[in-house]
Amino acid sequence: MNLDDANRLDAADPLRALRELFTLPEGLTYLDGNSLGALPRATPARLQRAVEQEWGQGLIKSWNSAGWIDLPRRLGDRLAPWLGARPGEVLVADSTSVNLYKVLHAALQLQQGQRKVIVSERSNFPTDNYIAQSVARAHGGELILVEQPEDIAPLLDERCAVLMLTHVNYRTGRMHDMGLLTRWAQQAGALAVWDLAHSAGAVPIDLLGTAADFAIGCGYKYLNGGPGAPAFVWMHPRHDGQIWQPLTGWLGHASPFDFDSDYQPAPGIQQYQCGTPPLLSMTALDTALDVYDAAQKLGGIRALRNKSLALTEAFMGAVEERVPGAAIATPRDAALRGSQVSFALPRGTDGYAVMQALIARGVIGDFRAGDPELLRFGFAPMYNGFADVVRAVDALEDIIATRAWDRPEFISRSKVT
Ligand SMILES: *Cc1c(COP(=O)(O)O)cnc(C)c1O
């Protein structure tokens, strides 16, 4: 595929109109929307209105008049269909890490001290495993990490309280079978907690269909809510009213404006709100979800998924063909693949420096340390196209063939990689 072929495919793309709903720098190939989603075109004006009108003019009245108080639930309702959940079951609040803390504590409480082991993968995103370590410690339990997905099943025994997995692995883009693993966990008496950070908005998710127990995920990746956007949390309704999530703030109280001296949890997912939400960030996420409404009209998650798979497939094929020695870490099987592609480069080629050289040429992906070190490219089907695939591989091929990466300014590492 050359740039002409790619442009033809992009011109015929039924989702093409969505790209116009984003502001992306001219000439940039942005393949990091799985880390920080692009800016929706409508967001700056909407935020300006929120600041000047709702805050500046409305002041405290805006809690009612602008609907601020209901925004965490309203955003949850808007997200619900993309998660396979029903309105009323999802709350937008806090960060992914904080929401994971809440649901893991809740899950261990549901096990009533009978089971205290949390099972996860060593390759999970570190914050997930760090939070799980703390929760396991607090309950006198332990976190057990497997090296390979195949090692999970044997650990689902009478000690296992929770199976905590990230649906799409942040390094490799490998996707778990959520239905199967949830069933295995629950058959063994454990609860299933899913992190959807790299799934929400990118791959089909059916929380109710799989009958998972809890799920959390991120607002600033494929959902395009902006840097530090609030995250989401979901609990299966069968767990309503049985436990207290641990961060018992006033806005998770059944009637916060009674200012009662005793805590009484709100019913359902509302209990998972802790304190006052970051309204400006919530507003940015609200605006980003308008783009999801537009995507719904163009075929929804099915159409996004089909495009994402076509892009990642084309990218993997081109990397294999044109980047000598690249070892692709992402599954070729579409059923096992999220919306990103990662690969390692041969010994003697500094992957970090290659990524810096790519960025200097206007192709943004990212680099993830570890063993092996990986170059990672996220494909956001709302705004990426086949031309991005071609531009990225053209640049990669040239940078590696000419060793253009081998320069001091590309080799020295910044604080955020
Ligand atoms: C991005 C990501 C997070 C981010 O957590 P924050 O609390 O927003 O920093 C957590 N878990 C996974 C799996 C992620 O990919």
CSV table of C-alpha atoms and ligand atoms in Angstrom, one decimal:
chain,number,residue,atom,x,y,z
A,1,MET,CA,0.0,0.0,0.0
A,2,ASN,CA,1.3,3.4,-0.9
A,3,LEU,CA,0.0,6.9,0.0
A,4,ASP,CA,-2.3,7.0,-3.0
A,5,ASP,CA,-3.9,3.6,-2.1
A,6,ALA,CA,-4.2,4.8,1.4
A,7,ASN,CA,-5.9,8.1,0.4
A,8,ARG,CA,-8.3,6.1,-1.7
A,9,LEU,CA,-9.2,3.9,1.2
A,10,ASP,CA,-9.6,6.9,3.5
A,11,ALA,CA,-11.9,8.7,1.0
A,12,ALA,CA,-14.2,5.6,1.0
A,13,ASP,CA,-14.2,5.3,4.8
A,14,PRO,CA,-17.8,5.6,6.1
A,15,LEU,CA,-16.4,7.0,9.4
A,16,ARG,CA,-14.4,9.7,7.6
A,17,ALA,CA,-16.6,12.5,8.8
A,18,LEU,CA,-15.6,11.9,12.4
A,19,ARG,CA,-12.0,13.1,11.8
A,20,GLU,CA,-13.4,16.5,11.0
A,21,LEU,CA,-14.8,16.6,14.6
A,22,PHE,CA,-11.2,16.8,15.9
A,23,THR,CA,-8.5,19.4,15.9
A,24,LEU,CA,-5.2,17.7,15.0
A,25,PRO,CA,-2.0,19.6,14.0
A,26,GLU,CA,-1.6,19.8,10.2
A,27,GLY,CA,0.6,17.2,8.8
A,28,LEU,CA,0.9,15.2,12.1
A,29,THR,CA,0.4,11.5,12.2
A,30,TYR,CA,-0.9,10.9,15.7
A,31,LEU,CA,-0.8,7.3,16.8
A,32,ASP,CA,-1.0,7.8,20.6
A,33,GLY,CA,-4.7,8.2,21.1
A,34,ASN,CA,-4.6,5.2,23.4
A,35,SER,CA,-2.5,7.3,25.8
A,36,LEU,CA,-4.0,10.8,25.3
A,37,GLY,CA,-6.9,11.1,22.9
A,38,ALA,CA,-7.1,14.0,20.5
A,39,LEU,CA,-8.9,17.3,21.1
A,40,PRO,CA,-12.5,17.4,19.9
A,41,ARG,CA,-13.1,20.6,17.9
A,42,ALA,CA,-16.1,21.6,20.0
A,43,THR,CA,-14.2,21.3,23.4
A,44,PRO,CA,-12.5,24.7,23.6
A,45,ALA,CA,-15.7,26.7,23.0
A,46,ARG,CA,-17.7,24.5,25.4
A,47,LEU,CA,-15.1,24.9,28.1
A,48,GLN,CA,-15.0,28.6,27.6
A,49,ARG,CA,-18.7,28.7,28.1
A,50,ALA,CA,-18.4,26.6,31.2
A,51,VAL,CA,-15.8,28.9,32.6
A,52,GLU,CA,-17.3,32.3,31.6
A,53,GLN,CA,-21.1,31.5,31.8
A,54,GLU,CA,-21.5,28.6,34.2
A,55,TRP,CA,-18.8,29.5,36.6
A,56,GLY,CA,-18.3,33.3,36.0
A,57,GLN,CA,-21.9,34.3,35.7
A,58,GLY,CA,-23.8,31.4,37.2
A,59,LEU,CA,-21.5,30.9,40.1
A,60,ILE,CA,-22.9,28.6,42.8
A,61,LYS,CA,-26.3,28.6,41.1
A,62,SER,CA,-24.8,26.5,38.3
A,63,TRP,CA,-24.9,23.4,40.5
A,64,ASN,CA,-28.6,23.3,39.8
A,65,SER,CA,-29.1,25.6,36.8
A,66,ALA,CA,-26.3,24.1,34.7
A,67,GLY,CA,-26.9,20.6,36.0
A,68,TRP,CA,-23.4,20.3,37.5
A,69,ILE,CA,-24.7,18.1,40.3
A,70,ASP,CA,-26.0,15.4,37.9
A,71,LEU,CA,-23.0,15.4,35.6
A,72,PRO,CA,-21.2,12.3,37.0
A,73,ARG,CA,-24.4,10.2,36.5
A,74,ARG,CA,-25.4,11.8,33.2
A,75,LEU,CA,-21.9,11.1,31.8
A,76,GLY,CA,-22.2,7.5,33.1
A,77,ASP,CA,-25.5,7.2,31.3
A,78,ARG,CA,-24.0,8.4,28.1
A,79,LEU,CA,-21.1,5.9,28.4
A,80,ALA,CA,-23.2,3.0,29.4
A,81,PRO,CA,-24.2,1.7,25.9
A,82,TRP,CA,-20.5,1.7,24.9
A,83,LEU,CA,-19.8,-0.6,27.8
A,84,GLY,CA,-22.7,-2.9,27.5
A,85,ALA,CA,-24.2,-1.5,30.6
A,86,ARG,CA,-27.6,0.2,31.3
A,87,PRO,CA,-28.2,3.8,32.2
A,88,GLY,CA,-28.0,4.3,35.9
A,89,GLU,CA,-25.2,1.7,36.3
A,90,VAL,CA,-22.1,3.8,35.4
A,91,LEU,CA,-20.6,6.7,37.3
A,92,VAL,CA,-17.9,9.1,36.0
A,93,ALA,CA,-15.6,10.0,38.9
A,94,ASP,CA,-12.0,10.3,40.1
A,95,SER,CA,-9.2,8.5,38.3
A,96,THR,CA,-8.9,4.9,37.1
A,97,SER,CA,-6.4,4.2,39.9
A,98,VAL,CA,-8.8,5.6,42.6
A,99,ASN,CA,-11.8,3.7,41.1
A,100,LEU,CA,-9.8,0.5,41.1
A,101,TYR,CA,-9.1,1.0,44.8
A,102,LYS,CA,-12.8,1.4,45.5
A,103,VAL,CA,-13.9,-1.7,43.6
A,104,LEU,CA,-11.2,-4.0,44.8
A,105,HIS,CA,-12.0,-3.1,48.4
A,106,ALA,CA,-15.7,-3.6,47.6
A,107,ALA,CA,-15.0,-7.0,46.0
A,108,LEU,CA,-12.9,-8.2,48.9
A,109,GLN,CA,-15.7,-7.2,51.3
A,110,LEU,CA,-18.1,-9.2,49.3
A,111,GLN,CA,-15.9,-12.2,49.9
A,112,GLN,CA,-16.4,-11.6,53.7
A,113,GLY,CA,-12.9,-12.6,54.6
A,114,GLN,CA,-13.3,-16.1,53.3
A,115,ARG,CA,-11.0,-15.5,50.3
A,116,LYS,CA,-8.2,-12.9,50.2
A,117,VAL,CA,-6.1,-13.5,47.1
A,118,ILE,CA,-6.2,-11.2,44.1
A,119,VAL,CA,-5.0,-12.8,40.9
A,120,SER,CA,-3.6,-10.6,38.1
A,121,GLU,CA,-0.9,-10.5,35.4
A,122,ARG,CA,2.7,-9.2,35.9
A,123,SER,CA,2.3,-7.5,32.6
A,124,ASN,CA,-0.7,-5.5,33.8
A,125,PHE,CA,-0.4,-1.7,33.9
A,126,PRO,CA,1.7,-1.0,37.1
A,127,THR,CA,-0.8,1.2,38.8
A,128,ASP,CA,-3.4,-1.7,38.8
A,129,ASN,CA,-0.9,-4.0,40.5
A,130,TYR,CA,0.3,-1.4,42.9
A,131,ILE,CA,-3.3,-0.6,44.0
A,132,ALA,CA,-4.1,-4.4,44.3
A,133,GLN,CA,-1.0,-4.8,46.5
A,134,SER,CA,-2.3,-2.2,48.9
A,135,VAL,CA,-5.8,-3.6,49.0
A,136,ALA,CA,-4.6,-7.1,49.5
A,137,ARG,CA,-2.3,-5.9,52.3
A,138,ALA,CA,-5.2,-4.1,54.0
A,139,HIS,CA,-7.3,-7.3,54.0
A,140,GLY,CA,-4.4,-9.6,55.1
A,141,GLY,CA,-4.3,-11.2,51.7
A,142,GLU,CA,-1.9,-11.2,48.8
A,143,LEU,CA,-1.6,-10.4,45.1
A,144,ILE,CA,-0.5,-13.2,42.9
A,145,LEU,CA,0.8,-12.3,39.4
A,146,VAL,CA,0.9,-14.7,36.5
A,147,GLU,CA,3.5,-14.5,33.8
A,148,GLN,CA,1.3,-15.8,31.0
A,149,PRO,CA,-2.5,-15.7,30.4
A,150,GLU,CA,-2.5,-19.5,30.3
A,151,ASP,CA,-1.4,-19.5,34.0
A,152,ILE,CA,-4.5,-17.8,35.2
A,153,ALA,CA,-6.9,-20.8,35.3
A,154,PRO,CA,-5.0,-22.9,37.8
A,155,LEU,CA,-5.0,-20.0,40.3
A,156,LEU,CA,-8.8,-19.7,40.3
A,157,ASP,CA,-9.2,-21.9,43.4
A,158,GLU,CA,-10.8,-21.6,46.8
A,159,ARG,CA,-8.4,-19.0,47.9
A,160,CYS,CA,-9.0,-16.6,45.0
A,161,ALA,CA,-11.2,-13.7,45.9
A,162,VAL,CA,-10.8,-11.6,42.8
A,163,LEU,CA,-9.6,-12.0,39.3
A,164,MET,CA,-8.4,-8.5,38.3
A,165,LEU,CA,-7.5,-8.1,34.6
A,166,THR,CA,-7.0,-5.3,32.1
A,167,HIS,CA,-9.1,-6.3,29.1
A,168,VAL,CA,-6.5,-5.0,26.5
A,169,ASN,CA,-2.9,-5.2,27.7
A,170,TYR,CA,-1.3,-1.8,27.6
A,171,ARG,CA,2.0,-3.1,26.3
A,172,THR,CA,1.1,-5.7,23.7
A,173,GLY,CA,-2.5,-4.8,22.8
A,174,ARG,CA,-3.5,-8.4,23.5
A,175,MET,CA,-7.2,-8.7,24.4
A,176,HIS,CA,-8.6,-11.2,26.9
A,177,ASP,CA,-11.8,-13.1,26.4
A,178,MET,CA,-13.8,-11.3,29.0
A,179,GLY,CA,-16.8,-13.6,28.9
A,180,LEU,CA,-14.8,-16.8,29.3
A,181,LEU,CA,-12.5,-15.5,32.1
A,182,THR,CA,-15.4,-14.0,34.0
A,183,ARG,CA,-17.2,-17.3,33.9
A,184,TRP,CA,-14.1,-19.3,35.0
A,185,ALA,CA,-13.5,-16.8,37.9
A,186,GLN,CA,-17.2,-17.0,39.0
A,187,GLN,CA,-17.4,-20.7,38.7
A,188,ALA,CA,-14.5,-20.9,41.1
A,189,GLY,CA,-16.3,-18.5,43.5
A,190,ALA,CA,-14.1,-15.5,42.7
A,191,LEU,CA,-15.3,-12.1,41.4
A,192,ALA,CA,-14.2,-10.6,38.1
A,193,VAL,CA,-12.9,-7.0,38.0
A,194,TRP,CA,-12.1,-5.6,34.6
A,195,ASP,CA,-10.0,-2.5,33.7
A,196,LEU,CA,-11.3,-1.2,30.4
A,197,ALA,CA,-8.7,1.6,30.0
A,198,HIS,CA,-7.6,0.5,26.6
A,199,SER,CA,-11.1,-0.9,25.6
A,200,ALA,CA,-13.7,1.8,26.2
A,201,GLY,CA,-14.5,3.4,22.8
A,202,ALA,CA,-12.3,1.1,20.9
A,203,VAL,CA,-13.6,-2.4,21.1
A,204,PRO,CA,-17.1,-3.9,21.8
A,205,ILE,CA,-17.7,-4.5,25.5
A,206,ASP,CA,-20.7,-6.4,27.0
A,207,LEU,CA,-20.5,-6.0,30.8
A,208,LEU,CA,-24.0,-7.2,31.5
A,209,GLY,CA,-23.8,-10.0,28.9
A,210,THR,CA,-20.6,-11.3,30.5
A,211,ALA,CA,-22.1,-10.7,34.0
A,212,ALA,CA,-18.8,-9.3,35.2
A,213,ASP,CA,-18.7,-8.0,38.8
A,214,PHE,CA,-17.0,-4.6,38.5
A,215,ALA,CA,-15.4,-2.5,35.8
A,216,ILE,CA,-13.4,0.7,35.7
A,217,GLY,CA,-11.7,2.7,32.9
A,218,CYS,CA,-10.2,5.8,31.7
A,219,GLY,CA,-11.7,9.0,30.2
A,220,TYR,CA,-8.6,10.4,28.4
A,221,LYS,CA,-7.6,7.6,26.1
A,222,TYR,CA,-10.0,6.6,23.3
A,223,LEU,CA,-12.8,8.6,24.9
A,224,ASN,CA,-10.9,11.9,24.2
A,225,GLY,CA,-11.9,13.6,27.5
A,226,GLY,CA,-8.7,15.5,27.8
A,227,PRO,CA,-5.6,15.2,30.0
A,228,GLY,CA,-6.5,13.9,33.4
A,229,ALA,CA,-10.1,13.4,32.4
A,230,PRO,CA,-12.2,11.7,35.0
A,231,ALA,CA,-12.5,7.9,34.8
A,232,PHE,CA,-15.6,5.6,35.1
A,233,VAL,CA,-16.8,2.9,37.4
A,234,TRP,CA,-19.4,0.2,37.0
A,235,MET,CA,-20.8,-2.3,39.5
A,236,HIS,CA,-23.1,-5.2,38.5
A,237,PRO,CA,-26.6,-4.3,40.0
A,238,ARG,CA,-26.7,-7.7,41.9
A,239,HIS,CA,-24.1,-6.2,44.3
A,240,ASP,CA,-26.3,-3.2,45.2
A,241,GLY,CA,-26.7,-2.4,48.8
A,242,GLN,CA,-24.4,-5.2,50.2
A,243,ILE,CA,-21.2,-3.3,50.9
A,244,TRP,CA,-19.6,0.1,51.4
A,245,GLN,CA,-17.0,1.2,49.0
A,246,PRO,CA,-14.1,2.5,51.1
A,247,LEU,CA,-14.0,6.2,50.1
A,248,THR,CA,-17.2,7.1,51.9
A,249,GLY,CA,-17.4,10.8,50.9
A,250,TRP,CA,-20.4,13.0,51.2
A,251,LEU,CA,-21.5,12.8,47.6
A,252,GLY,CA,-21.8,9.1,47.8
A,253,HIS,CA,-24.2,9.5,50.8
A,254,ALA,CA,-27.9,8.7,50.3
A,255,SER,CA,-28.9,12.3,51.0
A,256,PRO,CA,-25.8,14.5,51.0
A,257,PHE,CA,-27.8,17.7,51.5
A,258,ASP,CA,-29.3,16.5,54.8
A,259,PHE,CA,-25.7,16.9,56.2
A,260,ASP,CA,-26.4,14.0,58.5
A,261,SER,CA,-23.7,13.0,61.0
A,262,ASP,CA,-23.9,9.4,60.0
A,263,TYR,CA,-22.9,7.8,56.7
A,264,GLN,CA,-25.6,6.1,54.8
A,265,PRO,CA,-24.5,4.9,51.3
A,266,ALA,CA,-26.5,6.0,48.3
A,267,PRO,CA,-28.1,3.1,46.4
A,268,GLY,CA,-26.4,1.7,43.3
A,269,ILE,CA,-23.4,3.2,41.6
A,270,GLN,CA,-24.0,6.7,43.2
A,271,GLN,CA,-22.2,5.4,46.3
A,272,TYR,CA,-19.0,5.3,44.3
A,273,GLN,CA,-18.9,9.1,44.1
A,274,CYS,CA,-16.6,10.4,46.8
A,275,GLY,CA,-16.3,14.2,46.8
A,276,THR,CA,-16.9,17.2,44.5
A,277,PRO,CA,-16.3,16.3,40.9
A,278,PRO,CA,-13.9,18.3,38.7
A,279,LEU,CA,-16.6,20.1,36.7
A,280,LEU,CA,-14.4,21.6,33.9
A,281,SER,CA,-12.9,18.2,33.2
A,282,MET,CA,-16.3,16.6,33.3
A,283,THR,CA,-17.6,19.2,30.8
A,284,ALA,CA,-14.7,18.3,28.4
A,285,LEU,CA,-15.6,14.6,28.6
A,286,ASP,CA,-19.3,15.5,28.1
A,287,THR,CA,-18.3,17.3,24.9
A,288,ALA,CA,-16.1,14.4,23.8
A,289,LEU,CA,-19.1,12.1,24.1
A,290,ASP,CA,-20.9,14.1,21.5
A,291,VAL,CA,-18.4,12.7,19.0
A,292,TYR,CA,-19.5,9.2,20.2
A,293,ASP,CA,-23.1,10.2,19.4
A,294,ALA,CA,-22.0,11.0,15.9
A,295,ALA,CA,-20.1,7.7,15.7
A,296,GLN,CA,-23.3,5.9,16.8
A,297,LYS,CA,-25.1,7.3,13.8
A,298,LEU,CA,-22.4,6.0,11.5
A,299,GLY,CA,-22.5,2.4,12.7
A,300,GLY,CA,-21.3,2.6,16.3
A,301,ILE,CA,-18.8,0.4,17.9
A,302,ARG,CA,-19.1,-2.3,15.1
A,303,ALA,CA,-18.0,0.2,12.5
A,304,LEU,CA,-15.2,1.6,14.7
A,305,ARG,CA,-14.0,-1.9,15.5
A,306,ASN,CA,-13.9,-3.0,11.9
A,307,LYS,CA,-11.9,0.1,10.9
A,308,SER,CA,-9.6,-0.3,13.9
A,309,LEU,CA,-8.9,-4.0,12.9
A,310,ALA,CA,-8.3,-3.0,9.3
A,311,LEU,CA,-5.8,-0.3,10.4
A,312,THR,CA,-3.9,-2.5,12.8
A,313,GLU,CA,-3.8,-5.3,10.3
A,314,ALA,CA,-2.4,-3.1,7.6
A,315,PHE,CA,0.2,-1.6,9.9
A,316,MET,CA,1.4,-5.0,11.2
A,317,GLY,CA,1.7,-6.3,7.6
A,318,ALA,CA,3.7,-3.2,6.5
A,319,VAL,CA,6.0,-3.3,9.6
A,320,GLU,CA,6.7,-7.0,9.0
A,321,GLU,CA,7.5,-6.3,5.4
A,322,ARG,CA,9.5,-3.1,5.7
A,323,VAL,CA,11.1,-3.0,9.2
A,324,PRO,CA,13.8,-5.6,9.3
A,325,GLY,CA,14.0,-7.6,12.5
A,326,ALA,CA,10.9,-6.1,14.0
A,327,ALA,CA,9.3,-8.6,16.4
A,328,ILE,CA,5.6,-7.9,16.6
A,329,ALA,CA,4.2,-8.4,20.2
A,330,THR,CA,0.5,-7.9,19.2
A,331,PRO,CA,-1.6,-10.9,18.3
A,332,ARG,CA,-2.3,-11.3,14.5
A,333,ASP,CA,-5.6,-13.0,15.5
A,334,ALA,CA,-8.2,-10.2,15.4
A,335,ALA,CA,-10.2,-11.8,18.3
A,336,LEU,CA,-7.1,-11.3,20.5
A,337,ARG,CA,-6.2,-7.8,19.5
A,338,GLY,CA,-7.3,-4.4,20.9
A,339,SER,CA,-6.7,-1.2,18.9
A,340,GLN,CA,-2.9,-0.9,19.1
A,341,VAL,CA,0.3,-2.5,17.7
A,342,SER,CA,3.5,-2.9,19.5
A,343,PHE,CA,6.8,-4.4,18.4
A,344,ALA,CA,10.4,-4.7,19.5
A,345,LEU,CA,13.4,-3.8,17.4
A,346,PRO,CA,16.5,-5.9,17.1
A,347,ARG,CA,19.4,-5.6,19.5
A,348,GLY,CA,21.6,-2.6,18.6
A,349,THR,CA,18.7,-0.4,17.6
A,350,ASP,CA,17.6,1.9,20.4
A,351,GLY,CA,13.8,1.8,20.4
A,352,TYR,CA,13.5,4.9,22.5
A,353,ALA,CA,15.7,6.9,20.0
A,354,VAL,CA,13.8,5.5,17.1
A,355,MET,CA,10.6,6.8,18.6
A,356,GLN,CA,12.1,10.2,19.2
A,357,ALA,CA,13.3,10.4,15.6
A,358,LEU,CA,9.8,9.4,14.5
A,359,ILE,CA,8.3,12.2,16.6
A,360,ALA,CA,10.8,14.7,15.1
A,361,ARG,CA,9.3,13.7,11.7
A,362,GLY,CA,5.8,14.2,12.8
A,363,VAL,CA,4.8,10.6,13.7
A,364,ILE,CA,3.8,10.2,17.3
A,365,GLY,CA,3.6,6.8,19.0
A,366,ASP,CA,5.2,5.9,22.2
A,367,PHE,CA,7.9,3.8,23.8
A,368,ARG,CA,7.4,1.4,26.7
A,369,ALA,CA,10.3,0.2,28.7
A,370,GLY,CA,10.5,-3.4,29.9
A,371,ASP,CA,11.6,-6.7,28.5
A,372,PRO,CA,11.4,-6.4,25.6
A,373,GLU,CA,11.3,-2.7,25.0
A,374,LEU,CA,8.4,-1.9,22.8
A,375,LEU,CA,7.4,0.7,20.3
A,376,ARG,CA,3.7,1.2,20.6
A,377,PHE,CA,1.2,2.7,18.1
A,378,GLY,CA,-2.4,3.3,19.0
A,379,PHE,CA,-5.0,3.4,16.3
A,380,ALA,CA,-8.0,5.6,17.1
A,381,PRO,CA,-10.6,4.7,14.4
A,382,MET,CA,-12.4,8.0,14.9
A,383,TYR,CA,-9.5,10.0,13.5
A,384,ASN,CA,-6.8,7.7,12.2
A,385,GLY,CA,-6.8,6.5,8.7
A,386,PHE,CA,-4.7,4.4,6.2
A,387,ALA,CA,-2.6,7.4,5.3
A,388,ASP,CA,-1.4,7.4,8.9
A,389,VAL,CA,-0.3,3.8,8.5
A,390,VAL,CA,1.7,4.6,5.4
A,391,ARG,CA,3.3,7.7,6.7
A,392,ALA,CA,4.3,6.0,9.9
A,393,VAL,CA,5.9,3.0,8.2
A,394,ASP,CA,7.6,5.1,5.5
A,395,ALA,CA,9.2,7.1,8.3
A,396,LEU,CA,10.1,4.1,10.3
A,397,GLU,CA,11.7,2.3,7.4
A,398,ASP,CA,13.8,5.3,6.5
A,399,ILE,CA,14.9,6.1,10.1
A,400,ILE,CA,16.1,2.5,10.7
A,401,ALA,CA,17.7,2.1,7.2
A,402,THR,CA,19.7,5.3,7.6
A,403,ARG,CA,20.3,5.0,11.4
A,404,ALA,CA,18.8,8.6,11.7
A,405,TRP,CA,17.9,7.7,15.3
A,406,ASP,CA,21.6,7.4,16.3
A,407,ARG,CA,22.0,11.0,17.5
A,408,PRO,CA,22.5,12.3,21.0
A,409,GLU,CA,19.3,14.4,21.0
A,410,PHE,CA,17.2,11.3,20.3
A,411,ILE,CA,19.0,9.0,22.7
A,412,SER,CA,18.8,11.1,25.9
A,413,ARG,CA,15.5,10.3,27.7
A,414,SER,CA,12.9,12.8,29.0
A,415,LYS,CA,11.0,12.4,32.2
A,416,VAL,CA,7.8,11.2,30.5
A,417,THR,CA,8.5,8.5,27.9
B,1,LIG,C1,-4.0,4.3,31.4
B,1,LIG,C2,-4.2,3.3,32.4
B,1,LIG,C3,-4.5,3.6,33.8
B,1,LIG,C4,-4.4,5.1,34.2
B,1,LIG,O1,-4.7,5.3,35.5
B,1,LIG,P1,-4.7,6.7,36.1
B,1,LIG,O2,-5.3,6.6,37.4
B,1,LIG,O3,-5.6,7.5,35.2
B,1,LIG,O4,-3.3,7.3,36.1
B,1,LIG,C5,-4.8,2.6,34.7
B,1,LIG,N1,-4.8,1.3,34.3
B,1,LIG,C6,-4.5,1.0,33.0
B,1,LIG,C7,-4.6,-0.5,32.6
B,1,LIG,C8,-4.3,1.9,32.0
B,1,LIG,O5,-4.0,1.6,30.8
